[in-house]
XYZ file of C-alpha atoms in Angstrom:
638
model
C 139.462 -111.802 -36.375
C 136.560 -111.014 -38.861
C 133.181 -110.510 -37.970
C 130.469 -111.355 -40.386
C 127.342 -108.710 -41.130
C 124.571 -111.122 -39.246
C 122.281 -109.223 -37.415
C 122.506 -109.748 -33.558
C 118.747 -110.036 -32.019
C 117.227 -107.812 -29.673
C 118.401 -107.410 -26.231
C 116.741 -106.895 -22.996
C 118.655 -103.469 -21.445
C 117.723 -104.428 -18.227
C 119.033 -107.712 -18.478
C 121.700 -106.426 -20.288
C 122.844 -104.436 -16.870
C 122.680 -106.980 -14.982
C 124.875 -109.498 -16.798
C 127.413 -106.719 -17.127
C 126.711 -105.658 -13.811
C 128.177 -108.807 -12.588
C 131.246 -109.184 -14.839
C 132.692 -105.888 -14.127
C 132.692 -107.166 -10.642
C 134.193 -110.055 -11.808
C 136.527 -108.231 -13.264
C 137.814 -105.807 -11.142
C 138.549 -109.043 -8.509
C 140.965 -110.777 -11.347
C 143.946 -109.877 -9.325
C 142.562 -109.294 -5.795
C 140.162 -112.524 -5.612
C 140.066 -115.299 -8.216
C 137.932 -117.476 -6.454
C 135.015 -114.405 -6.060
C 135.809 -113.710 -9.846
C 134.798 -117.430 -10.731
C 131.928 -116.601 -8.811
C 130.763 -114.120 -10.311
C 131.527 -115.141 -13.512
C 129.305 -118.242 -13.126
C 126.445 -116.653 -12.285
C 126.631 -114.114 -15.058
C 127.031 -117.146 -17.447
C 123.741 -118.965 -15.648
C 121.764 -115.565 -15.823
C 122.446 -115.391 -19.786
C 121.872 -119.191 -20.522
C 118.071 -118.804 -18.582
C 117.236 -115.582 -19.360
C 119.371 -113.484 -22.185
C 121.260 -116.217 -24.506
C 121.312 -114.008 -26.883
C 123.781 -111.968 -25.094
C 126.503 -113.228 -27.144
C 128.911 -110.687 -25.971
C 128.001 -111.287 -22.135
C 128.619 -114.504 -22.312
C 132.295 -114.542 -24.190
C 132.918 -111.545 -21.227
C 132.320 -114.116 -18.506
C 134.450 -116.783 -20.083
C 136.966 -114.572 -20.141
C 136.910 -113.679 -16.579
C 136.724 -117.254 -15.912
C 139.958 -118.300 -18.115
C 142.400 -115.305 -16.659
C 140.990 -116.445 -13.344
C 142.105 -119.879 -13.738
C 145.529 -118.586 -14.446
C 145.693 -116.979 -11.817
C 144.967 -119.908 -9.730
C 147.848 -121.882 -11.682
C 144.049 -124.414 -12.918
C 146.151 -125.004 -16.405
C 143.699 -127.641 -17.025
C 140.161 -125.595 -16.240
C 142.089 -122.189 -17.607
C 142.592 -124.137 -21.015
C 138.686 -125.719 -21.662
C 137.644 -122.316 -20.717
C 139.751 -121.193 -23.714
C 138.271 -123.690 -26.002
C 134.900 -123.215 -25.194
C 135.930 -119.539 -25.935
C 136.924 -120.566 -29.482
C 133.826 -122.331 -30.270
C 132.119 -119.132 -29.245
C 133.815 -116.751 -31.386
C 133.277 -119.443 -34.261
C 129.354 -119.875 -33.967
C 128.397 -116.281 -32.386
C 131.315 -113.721 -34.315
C 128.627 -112.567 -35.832
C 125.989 -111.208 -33.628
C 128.844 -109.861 -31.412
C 130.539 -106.420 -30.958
C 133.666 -107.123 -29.505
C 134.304 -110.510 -30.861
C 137.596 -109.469 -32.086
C 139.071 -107.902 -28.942
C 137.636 -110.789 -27.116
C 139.946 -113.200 -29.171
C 142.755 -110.840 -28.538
C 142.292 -111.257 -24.793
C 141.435 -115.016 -24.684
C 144.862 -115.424 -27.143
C 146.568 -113.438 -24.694
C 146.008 -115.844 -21.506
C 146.945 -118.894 -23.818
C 150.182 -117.076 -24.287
C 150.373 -116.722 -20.711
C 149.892 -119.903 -20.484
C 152.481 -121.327 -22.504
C 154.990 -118.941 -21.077
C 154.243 -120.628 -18.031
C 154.837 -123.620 -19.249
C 158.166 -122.660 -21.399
C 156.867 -122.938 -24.711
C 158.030 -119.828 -25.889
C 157.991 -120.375 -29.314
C 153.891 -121.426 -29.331
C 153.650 -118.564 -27.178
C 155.057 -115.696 -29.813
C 153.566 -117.394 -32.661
C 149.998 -116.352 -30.707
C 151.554 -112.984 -30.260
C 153.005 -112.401 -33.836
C 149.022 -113.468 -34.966
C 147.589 -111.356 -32.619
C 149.833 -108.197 -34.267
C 148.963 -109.126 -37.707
C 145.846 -109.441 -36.933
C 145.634 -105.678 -36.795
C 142.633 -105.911 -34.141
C 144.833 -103.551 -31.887
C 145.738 -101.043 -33.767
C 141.942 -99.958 -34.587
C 141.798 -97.829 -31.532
C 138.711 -97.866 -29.353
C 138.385 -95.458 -26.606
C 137.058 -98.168 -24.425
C 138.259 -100.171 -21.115
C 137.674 -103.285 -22.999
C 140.158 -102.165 -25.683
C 142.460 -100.780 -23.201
C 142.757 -103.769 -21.190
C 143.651 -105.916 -23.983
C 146.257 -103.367 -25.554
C 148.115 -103.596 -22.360
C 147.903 -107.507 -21.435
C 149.508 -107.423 -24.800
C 152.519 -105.292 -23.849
C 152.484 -107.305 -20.187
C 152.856 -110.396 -22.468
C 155.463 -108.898 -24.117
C 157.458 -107.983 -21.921
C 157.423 -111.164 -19.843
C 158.100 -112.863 -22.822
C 161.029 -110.682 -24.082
C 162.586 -109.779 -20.376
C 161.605 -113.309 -18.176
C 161.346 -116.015 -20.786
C 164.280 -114.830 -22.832
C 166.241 -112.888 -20.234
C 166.167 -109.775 -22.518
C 168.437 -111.344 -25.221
C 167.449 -109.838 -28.115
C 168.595 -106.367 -29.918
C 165.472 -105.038 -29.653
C 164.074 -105.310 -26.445
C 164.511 -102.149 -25.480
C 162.334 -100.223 -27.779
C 159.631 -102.328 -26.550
C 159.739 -100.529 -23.487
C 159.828 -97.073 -25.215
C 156.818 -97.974 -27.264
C 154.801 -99.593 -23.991
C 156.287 -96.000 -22.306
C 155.017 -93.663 -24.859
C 151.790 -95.631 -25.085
C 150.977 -96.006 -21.606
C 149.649 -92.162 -20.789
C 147.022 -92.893 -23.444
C 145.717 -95.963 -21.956
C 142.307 -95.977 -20.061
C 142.217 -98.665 -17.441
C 141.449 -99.893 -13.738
C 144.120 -99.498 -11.032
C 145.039 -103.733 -11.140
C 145.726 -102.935 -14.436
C 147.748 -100.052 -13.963
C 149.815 -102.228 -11.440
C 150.178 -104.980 -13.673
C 151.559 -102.700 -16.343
C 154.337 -101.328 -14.108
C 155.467 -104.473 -12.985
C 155.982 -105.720 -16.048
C 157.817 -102.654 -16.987
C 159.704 -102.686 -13.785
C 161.159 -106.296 -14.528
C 162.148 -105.521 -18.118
C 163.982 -102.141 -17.125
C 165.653 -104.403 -13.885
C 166.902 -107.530 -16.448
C 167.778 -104.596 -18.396
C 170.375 -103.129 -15.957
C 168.450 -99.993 -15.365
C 167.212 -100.489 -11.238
C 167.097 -96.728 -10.484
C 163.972 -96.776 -13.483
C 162.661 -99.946 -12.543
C 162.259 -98.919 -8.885
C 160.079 -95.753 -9.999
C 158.049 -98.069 -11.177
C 157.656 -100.104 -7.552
C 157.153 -96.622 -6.018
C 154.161 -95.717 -8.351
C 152.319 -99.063 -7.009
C 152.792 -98.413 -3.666
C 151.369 -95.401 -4.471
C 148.611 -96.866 -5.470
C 148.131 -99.594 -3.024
C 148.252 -96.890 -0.211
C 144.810 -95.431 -1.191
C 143.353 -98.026 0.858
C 141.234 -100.643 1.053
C 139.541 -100.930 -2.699
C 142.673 -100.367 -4.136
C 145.198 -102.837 -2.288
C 145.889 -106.117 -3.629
C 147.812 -108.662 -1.900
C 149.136 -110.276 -5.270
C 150.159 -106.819 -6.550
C 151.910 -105.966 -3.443
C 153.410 -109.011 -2.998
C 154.632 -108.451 -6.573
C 156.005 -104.922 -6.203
C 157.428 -105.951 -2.764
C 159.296 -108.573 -4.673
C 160.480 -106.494 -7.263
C 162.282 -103.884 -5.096
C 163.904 -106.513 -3.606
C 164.890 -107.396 -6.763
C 165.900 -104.808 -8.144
C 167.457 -103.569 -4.595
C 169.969 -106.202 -4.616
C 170.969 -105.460 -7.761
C 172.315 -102.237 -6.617
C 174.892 -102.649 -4.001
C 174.723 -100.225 -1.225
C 171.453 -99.265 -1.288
C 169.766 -101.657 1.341
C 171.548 -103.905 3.957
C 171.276 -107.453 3.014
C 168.720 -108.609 6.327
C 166.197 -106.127 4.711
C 166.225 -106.945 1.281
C 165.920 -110.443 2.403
C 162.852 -109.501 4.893
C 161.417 -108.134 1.630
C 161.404 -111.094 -0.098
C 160.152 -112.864 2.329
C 157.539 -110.737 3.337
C 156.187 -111.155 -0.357
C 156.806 -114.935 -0.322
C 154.033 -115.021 2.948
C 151.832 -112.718 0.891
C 152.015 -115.271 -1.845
C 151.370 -118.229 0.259
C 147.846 -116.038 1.904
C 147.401 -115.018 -1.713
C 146.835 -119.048 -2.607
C 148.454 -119.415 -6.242
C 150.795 -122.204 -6.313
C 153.180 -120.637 -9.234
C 153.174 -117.469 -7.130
C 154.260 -119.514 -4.170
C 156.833 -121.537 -6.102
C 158.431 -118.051 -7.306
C 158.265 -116.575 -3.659
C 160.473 -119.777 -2.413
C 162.543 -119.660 -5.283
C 163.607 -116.187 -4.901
C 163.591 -116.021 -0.910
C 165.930 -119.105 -0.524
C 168.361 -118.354 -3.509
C 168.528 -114.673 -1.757
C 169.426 -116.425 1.561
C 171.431 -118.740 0.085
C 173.650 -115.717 -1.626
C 173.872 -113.749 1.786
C 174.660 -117.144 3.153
C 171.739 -117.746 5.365
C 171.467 -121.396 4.743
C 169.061 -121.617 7.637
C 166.539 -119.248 6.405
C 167.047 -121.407 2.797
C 166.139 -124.505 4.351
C 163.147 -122.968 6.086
C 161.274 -121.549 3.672
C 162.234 -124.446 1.372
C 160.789 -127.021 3.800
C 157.485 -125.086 4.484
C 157.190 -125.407 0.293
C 157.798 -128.909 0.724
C 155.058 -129.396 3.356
C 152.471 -127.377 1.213
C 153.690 -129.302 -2.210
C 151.650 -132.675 -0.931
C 148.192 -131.178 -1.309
C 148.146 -129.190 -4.446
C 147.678 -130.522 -7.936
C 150.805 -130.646 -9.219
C 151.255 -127.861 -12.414
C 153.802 -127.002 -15.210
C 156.376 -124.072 -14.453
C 159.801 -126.030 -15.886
C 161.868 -122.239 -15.404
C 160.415 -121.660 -12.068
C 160.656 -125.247 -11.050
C 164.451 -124.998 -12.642
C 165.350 -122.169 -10.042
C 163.578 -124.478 -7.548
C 166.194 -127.825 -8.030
C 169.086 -125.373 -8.233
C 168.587 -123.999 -4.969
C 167.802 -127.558 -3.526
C 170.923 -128.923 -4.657
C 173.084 -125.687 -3.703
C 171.680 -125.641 -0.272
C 172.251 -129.260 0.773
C 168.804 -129.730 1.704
C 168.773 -133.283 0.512
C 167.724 -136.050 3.192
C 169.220 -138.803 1.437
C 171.857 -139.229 -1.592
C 168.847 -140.419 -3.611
C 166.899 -137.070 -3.119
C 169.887 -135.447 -4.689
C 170.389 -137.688 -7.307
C 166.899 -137.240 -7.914
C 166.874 -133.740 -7.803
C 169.882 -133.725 -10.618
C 167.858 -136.057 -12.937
C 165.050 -133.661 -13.067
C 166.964 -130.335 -13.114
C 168.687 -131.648 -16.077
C 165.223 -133.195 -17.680
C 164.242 -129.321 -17.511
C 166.926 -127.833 -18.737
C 166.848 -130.009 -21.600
C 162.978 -129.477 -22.134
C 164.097 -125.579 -21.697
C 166.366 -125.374 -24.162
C 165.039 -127.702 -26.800
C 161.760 -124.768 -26.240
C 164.466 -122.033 -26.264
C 165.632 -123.534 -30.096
C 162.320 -123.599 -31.242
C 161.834 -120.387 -30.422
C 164.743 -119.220 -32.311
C 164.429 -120.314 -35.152
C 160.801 -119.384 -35.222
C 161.775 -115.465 -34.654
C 164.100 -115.904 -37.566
C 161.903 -117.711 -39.913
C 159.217 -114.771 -38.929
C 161.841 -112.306 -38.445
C 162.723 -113.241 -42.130
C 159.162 -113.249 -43.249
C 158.615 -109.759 -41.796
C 162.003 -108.273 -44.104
C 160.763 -110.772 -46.741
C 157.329 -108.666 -46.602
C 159.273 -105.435 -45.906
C 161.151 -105.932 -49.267
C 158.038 -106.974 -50.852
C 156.258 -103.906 -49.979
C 158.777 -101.793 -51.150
C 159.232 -103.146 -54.352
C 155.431 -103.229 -54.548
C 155.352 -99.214 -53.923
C 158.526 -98.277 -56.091
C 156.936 -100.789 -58.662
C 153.683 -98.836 -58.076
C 155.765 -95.384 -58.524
C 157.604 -96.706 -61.203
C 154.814 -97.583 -62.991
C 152.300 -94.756 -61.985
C 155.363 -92.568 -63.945
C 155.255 -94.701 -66.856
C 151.464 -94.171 -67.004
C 152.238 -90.631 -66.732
C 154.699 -90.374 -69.227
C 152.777 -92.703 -71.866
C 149.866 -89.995 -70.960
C 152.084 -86.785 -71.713
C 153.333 -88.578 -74.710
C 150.184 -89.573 -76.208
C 148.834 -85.810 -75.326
C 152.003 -84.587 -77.126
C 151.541 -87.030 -80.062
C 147.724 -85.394 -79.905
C 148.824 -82.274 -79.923
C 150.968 -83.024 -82.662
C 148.824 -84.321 -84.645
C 146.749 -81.953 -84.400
C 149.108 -79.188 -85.000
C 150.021 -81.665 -88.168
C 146.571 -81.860 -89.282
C 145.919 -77.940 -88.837
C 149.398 -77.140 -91.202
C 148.002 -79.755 -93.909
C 144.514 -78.027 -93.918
C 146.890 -74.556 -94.275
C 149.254 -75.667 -96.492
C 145.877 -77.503 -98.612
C 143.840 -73.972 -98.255
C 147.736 -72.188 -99.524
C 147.791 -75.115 -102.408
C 143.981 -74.337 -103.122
C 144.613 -70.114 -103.135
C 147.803 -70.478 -105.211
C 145.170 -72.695 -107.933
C 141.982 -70.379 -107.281
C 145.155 -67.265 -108.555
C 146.431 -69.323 -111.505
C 142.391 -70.271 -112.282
C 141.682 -66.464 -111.641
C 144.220 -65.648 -114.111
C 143.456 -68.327 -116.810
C 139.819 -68.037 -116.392
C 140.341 -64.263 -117.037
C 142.575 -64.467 -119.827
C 140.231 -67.016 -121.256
C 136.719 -65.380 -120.882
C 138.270 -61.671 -121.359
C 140.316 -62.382 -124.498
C 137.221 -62.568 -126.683
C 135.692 -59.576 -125.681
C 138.790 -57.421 -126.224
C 139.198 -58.454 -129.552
C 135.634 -57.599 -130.238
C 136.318 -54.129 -128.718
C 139.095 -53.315 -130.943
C 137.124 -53.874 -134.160
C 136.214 -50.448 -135.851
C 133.535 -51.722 -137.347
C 131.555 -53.521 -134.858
C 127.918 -52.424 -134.499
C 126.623 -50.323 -131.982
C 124.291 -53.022 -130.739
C 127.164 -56.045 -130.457
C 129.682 -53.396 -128.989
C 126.816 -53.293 -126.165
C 126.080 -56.949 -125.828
C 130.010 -57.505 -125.383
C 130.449 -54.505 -122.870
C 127.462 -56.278 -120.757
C 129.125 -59.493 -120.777
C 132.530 -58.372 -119.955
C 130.369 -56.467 -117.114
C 129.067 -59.610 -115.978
C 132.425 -61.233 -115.967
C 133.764 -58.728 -113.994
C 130.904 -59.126 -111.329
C 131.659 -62.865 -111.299
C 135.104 -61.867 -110.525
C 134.517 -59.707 -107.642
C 131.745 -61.701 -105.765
C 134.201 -65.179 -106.314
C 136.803 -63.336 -104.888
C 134.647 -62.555 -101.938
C 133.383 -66.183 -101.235
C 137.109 -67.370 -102.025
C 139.095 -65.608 -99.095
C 137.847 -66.622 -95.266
C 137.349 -63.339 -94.461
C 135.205 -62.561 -97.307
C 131.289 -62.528 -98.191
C 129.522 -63.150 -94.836
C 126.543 -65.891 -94.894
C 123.018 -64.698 -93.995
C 120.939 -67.278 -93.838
C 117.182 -67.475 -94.008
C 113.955 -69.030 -94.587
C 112.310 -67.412 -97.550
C 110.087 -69.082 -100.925
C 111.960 -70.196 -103.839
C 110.012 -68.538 -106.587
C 110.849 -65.070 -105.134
C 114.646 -66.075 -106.251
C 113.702 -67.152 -109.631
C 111.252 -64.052 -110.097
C 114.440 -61.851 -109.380
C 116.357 -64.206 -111.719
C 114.332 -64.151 -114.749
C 114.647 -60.092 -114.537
C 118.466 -60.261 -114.646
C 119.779 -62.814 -116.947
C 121.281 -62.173 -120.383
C 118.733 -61.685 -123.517
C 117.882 -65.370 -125.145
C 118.900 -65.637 -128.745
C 116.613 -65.766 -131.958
C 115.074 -69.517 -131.124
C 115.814 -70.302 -127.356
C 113.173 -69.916 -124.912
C 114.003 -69.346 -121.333
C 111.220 -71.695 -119.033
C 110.516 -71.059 -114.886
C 108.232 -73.731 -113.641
C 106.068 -72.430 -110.634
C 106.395 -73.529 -107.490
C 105.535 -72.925 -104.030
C 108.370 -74.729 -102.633
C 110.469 -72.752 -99.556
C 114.280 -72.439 -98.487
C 116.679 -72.351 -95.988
C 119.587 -70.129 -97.535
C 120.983 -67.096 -98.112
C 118.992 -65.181 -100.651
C 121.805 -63.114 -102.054
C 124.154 -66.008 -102.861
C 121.273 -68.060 -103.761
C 120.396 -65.319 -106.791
C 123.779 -65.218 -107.872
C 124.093 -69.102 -108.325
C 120.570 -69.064 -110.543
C 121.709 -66.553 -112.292
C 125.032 -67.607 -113.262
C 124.077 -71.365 -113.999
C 120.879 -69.422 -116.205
C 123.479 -67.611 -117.611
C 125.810 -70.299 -118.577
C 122.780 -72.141 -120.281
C 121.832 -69.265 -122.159
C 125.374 -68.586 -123.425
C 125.469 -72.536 -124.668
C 122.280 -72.872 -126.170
C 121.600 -71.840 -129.903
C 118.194 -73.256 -129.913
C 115.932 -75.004 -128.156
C 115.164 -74.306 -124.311
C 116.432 -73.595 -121.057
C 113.868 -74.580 -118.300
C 114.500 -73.748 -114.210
C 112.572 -76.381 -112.102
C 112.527 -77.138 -108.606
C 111.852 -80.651 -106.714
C 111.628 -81.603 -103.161
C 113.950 -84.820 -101.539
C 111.881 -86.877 -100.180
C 112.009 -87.588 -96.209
C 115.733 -85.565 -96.306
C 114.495 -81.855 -95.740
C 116.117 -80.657 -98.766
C 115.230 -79.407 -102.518
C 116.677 -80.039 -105.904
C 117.052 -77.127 -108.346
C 117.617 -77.731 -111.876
C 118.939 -75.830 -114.939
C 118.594 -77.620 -117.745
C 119.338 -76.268 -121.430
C 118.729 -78.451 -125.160
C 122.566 -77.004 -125.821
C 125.760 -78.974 -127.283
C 126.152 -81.159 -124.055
C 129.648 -82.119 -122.154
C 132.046 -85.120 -122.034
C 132.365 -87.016 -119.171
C 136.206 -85.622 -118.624
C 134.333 -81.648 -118.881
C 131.938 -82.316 -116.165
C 134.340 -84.137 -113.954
C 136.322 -80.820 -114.165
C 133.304 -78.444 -114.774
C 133.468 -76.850 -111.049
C 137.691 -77.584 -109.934
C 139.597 -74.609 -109.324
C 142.534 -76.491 -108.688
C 142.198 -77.743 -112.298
C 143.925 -75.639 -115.128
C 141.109 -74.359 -117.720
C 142.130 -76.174 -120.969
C 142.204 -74.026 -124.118
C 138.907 -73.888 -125.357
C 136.935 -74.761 -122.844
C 133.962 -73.043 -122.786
C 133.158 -72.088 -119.071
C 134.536 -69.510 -116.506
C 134.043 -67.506 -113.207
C 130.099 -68.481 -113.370
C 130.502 -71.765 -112.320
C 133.437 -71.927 -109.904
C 131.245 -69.225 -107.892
C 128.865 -71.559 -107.986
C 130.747 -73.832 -106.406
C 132.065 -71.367 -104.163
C 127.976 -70.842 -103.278
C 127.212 -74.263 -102.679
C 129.886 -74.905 -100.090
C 129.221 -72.215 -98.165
C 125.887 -72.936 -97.758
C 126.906 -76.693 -96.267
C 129.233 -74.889 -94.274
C 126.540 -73.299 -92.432
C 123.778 -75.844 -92.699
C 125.585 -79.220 -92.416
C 123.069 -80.585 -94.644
C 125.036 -81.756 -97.439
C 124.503 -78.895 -99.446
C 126.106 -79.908 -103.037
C 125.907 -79.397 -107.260
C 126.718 -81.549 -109.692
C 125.707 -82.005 -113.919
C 124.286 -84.616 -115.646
C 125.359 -84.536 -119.554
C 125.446 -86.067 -122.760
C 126.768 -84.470 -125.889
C 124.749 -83.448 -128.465
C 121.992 -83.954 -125.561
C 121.637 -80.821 -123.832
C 123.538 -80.553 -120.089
C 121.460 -80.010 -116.791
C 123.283 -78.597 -113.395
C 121.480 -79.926 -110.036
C 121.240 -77.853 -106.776
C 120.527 -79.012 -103.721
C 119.586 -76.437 -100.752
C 118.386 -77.283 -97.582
C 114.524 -76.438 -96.748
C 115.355 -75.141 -93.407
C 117.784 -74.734 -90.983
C 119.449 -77.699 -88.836
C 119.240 -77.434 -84.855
């Protein structure tokens, strides 16, 4: 049962009380009076439909009453449009109303009763088997309502498993052990209570175990005995019956005369009480007793006073009861006439026929949903140990794709070693050609006698100035070398400091810094170095002409262009492309050194620290004069 998420309408709280005012008295007269319950039920259900019909709740409460009351009055016909009209209830108002769901447990749970009734066992646990799938009870509710219907669905149990089916199946008895464990947690009235005990009393008795089911008798009359608002002719008549039952299932225990008072008692109580099925059961049992202690007399009594009574009721289904009924007619010879016994055979075996054909159904309907249920079962499992199966897969495909990561990573991290290794062993064999190559030259000056004072000086400078170059690439080369200080600071102060350290200009070669007011993010050390060396380098390479430092800003990128450019012999495409590699072997001749692979060095340090994109590069023709390009950030990224 699903309720939907309408909103039910406001509700009077006084009228409220009243309606539920008068079906809790209509309730708590279910057992004890029928007829005052169908009272009471009606006028609760007149009060709502004049004054509260919005009291959807109310209203399926008083239907209710009015179906088990019905029952109870063995009105199959009135019991079963009560249950309809229930239906359309639940359909239109499910809604608005609260306990909806626990309602249709309870109205399902008379039609079962029904059906029982009637033998139609197999319609009867196909309303039971919904009613557990359903799920409704096992949301508990610490509330009678929810009580009441928990147990009328172990009392319909029970009388289905231990009455209808005589307790044939395997598992009966752990229906009992659930409905016994179960029981000290359930809230409900005293009829209730009785009810419950009965119907645990007959399954323990068809079970064999009397001694059990007679604790159960004794805790009704225990109840009964508290007087007047708690005795109940049906439920006494009941538990009187029961003892008796279960008495003369024990030999020894009571003489024969009393058990049979017993059941006779109860059979009177039955006939007061008013329900025809209630009667037919009291006859049933009373003359089959009497017939088994062989009081034929007492069989025909009681059997003719049934008679007498059977002309003015409406006639009602009970094919079992009425099945225990022929069998004692026949056995006891109460027959007038060789038709009435004739008779009487035709419609035992009409019943036991209808029986058993019910019986069949039945069967085969627990194992089709017997199968279902294992069917599920398996499914489940193989639905969770897919689930786990799966859920490890995910796992593993996760470990192994953090392992692969890891990997990778690990992968990456020896390539960038094993590339930094590759690019030390080249910057060494660089080192050493780029020494041997710009140092050669200067030693064979040195070892000339004859060479003037003034050239011996010129080549000690520039040896000096190699050396330099030597020590500050070194520094920039290895990681944990020349640290990076980084500021904002103008551009001419750089080329002021420049202009007072390079090298002499020869005989015709003029040596040109353009003003500007342009500033820069870098590191002013480094940043000297680099002018000086690529000022330098153009000085070295330029026999006449000029050498001009100029500075332009990028427009919109946040970054300036510095240019060297000299008038000197130029370079070929295949020189600049290896101008500033130290992984490339200087060829012999080539006329460039430490100066510019620091510079190098310079640049990428500063995009190391600015992220920028920091970089140098030449432009170059030969004959044409060669011009190196800087670009330095303007200010520091965020």
């Amino acid at each position: 049962m699903v309720l939907g998420c309408r909103q039910p309408s406001p509700i009077d709280p006084l009228k409220r009380s009243r309606v539920d005012g008068l079906n809790r008295e209509a309730f708590v007269n279910r057992y004890r009076d029928p007829a005052l319950c169908l009272a009471k039920s009606t006028e609760a259900l007149a009060y709502i439909s004049d004054s509260l019909p919005a009291y959807a709740d109310g209203r399926l409460r008083a239907r209710n009453n009015m179906a088990f009351a019905y029952y109870q009055m063995s009105d199959a016909a009135h019991a079963a449009a009560m249950l309809d009209s229930i239906d359309s209830e639940i359909a239109v108002d499910a809604p608005t109303m609260q306990n909806g769901d626990i309602e249709w447990v309870i109205s399902s749970l008379i039609e079962a009763r029904m059906l029982q009734r009637n033998c139609q066992i197999a319609d009867s646990y196909r309303l039971l088997y919904d009613i557990g799938q359903s799920g409704v009870l096992r949301h508990n509710r610490d509330n009678l309502l929810y009580n009441y219907a928990l147990t009328e669905y172990y009392i319909t149990m029970l009388t289905l498993n231990f009455h209808y089916r005589d307790g044939k199946q395997s598992d009966v008895r752990e229906l009992i052990g659930e409905v016994e464990e179960q029981r000290a947690s359930l809230k409900v009235d005293y009829a209730q209570d009785m009810a419950l005990n009965y119907a645990l009393a007959y399954g323990l008795q068809t079970a064999g175990e009397c001694d059990r089911a007679l604790d159960y008798c004794d805790r009704n009359f225990d109840i009964l005995a508290l007087g007047d608002d708690f005795f109940c002719p049906f439920q006494y008549a009941n538990t009187l019956q029961m003892t008796a039952l279960a008495m003369k299932s024990m030999p020894g225990m009571m003489e024969p005369d009393s058990i049979l008072a017993m059941y006779d008692e109860a059979r009177r109580l039955f006939f007061d009480y008013g329900d025809p099925y209630q009667m037919l059961g009291g006859v049933t049992s009373t003359a089959r007793y009497a017939l088994l202690i062989g009081d034929t007399a007492k069989a025909h009594e009681v059997l003719a006073e049934w008679h007498e009574k059977g002309k003015v009721w409406t006639p009602f289904s009970a094919p079992k009861m009425e099945l225990g009924l022929f069998d004692v007619l026949i056995r006891s010879r109460f027959a007038k006439s060789p038709d009435d016994n004739r008779r009487w055979y035709e419609h035992r075996s009409e019943l036991q026929d209808y029986i058993t054909r019910n019986e069949k159904e039945d069967f085969v309907l627990q194992n089709s949903l017997s199968m279902a249920t294992r069917r599920n079962t398996w499914m489940t499992w193989f639905a969770v140990v897919l689930g786990a199966l799966l859920l490890a897969l995910v796992v593993l495909v996760a470990l192994l794709l953090r392992n692969a990561a890891r990997l990778k990573k690990e992968k990456a991290q020896m390539e960038e070693a094993n590339r930094r290794d590759v690019e030390r062993i080249a910057n060494v064999e660089t080192c050493l050609s780029v020494m041997r190559h710009d140092i050669s030259p200067f030693i064979g000056y040195l070892r000339n006698p004859d060479l003037p004072d003034e050239v011996r000086d010129e080549v000690l400078e520039q040896l000096l100035r190699t050396f330099d170059n030597l020590k500050n690439w070194t520094h920039l080369s290895i990681p944990s070398g020349l640290a990076f200080s980084g500021e904002e600071f103008a551009l001419n102060e750089v080329t002021d400091e420049v202009s007072r350290q390079v090298i002499r200009p020869k005989p015709g070669v003029t040596l040109h810094f353009e003003p500007n007011s342009l500033k820069v993010w870098a590191d002013r050390q480094l940043l000297v170095i680099l002018l000086r060396n690529l000022v330098n380098n153009a000085l070295q390479h330029t026999t006449e002409g000029t050498v001009t430092v100029s500075a332009t800003p990028v427009e919109g990128q946040g970054m300036v262009d510095i240019e060297v450019a000299d008038t000197g012999c130029g370079l070929t495409a295949e020189q600049c492309d290896s101008l500033f590699r130290a992984d490339r072997e200087v060829a012999e001749g080539a006329e460039h050194g430490f100066g510019l692979i620091l510079c190098r060095y310079i640049i990428k340090r500063h995009d190391d620290n600015t992220r920028r994109g920091c970089k140098i590069w030449v432009t170059s023709q030969p004959g044409a004069g060669t011009t190196m390009h800087c670009r330095i950030a303007t200010k520091q990224t965020s």
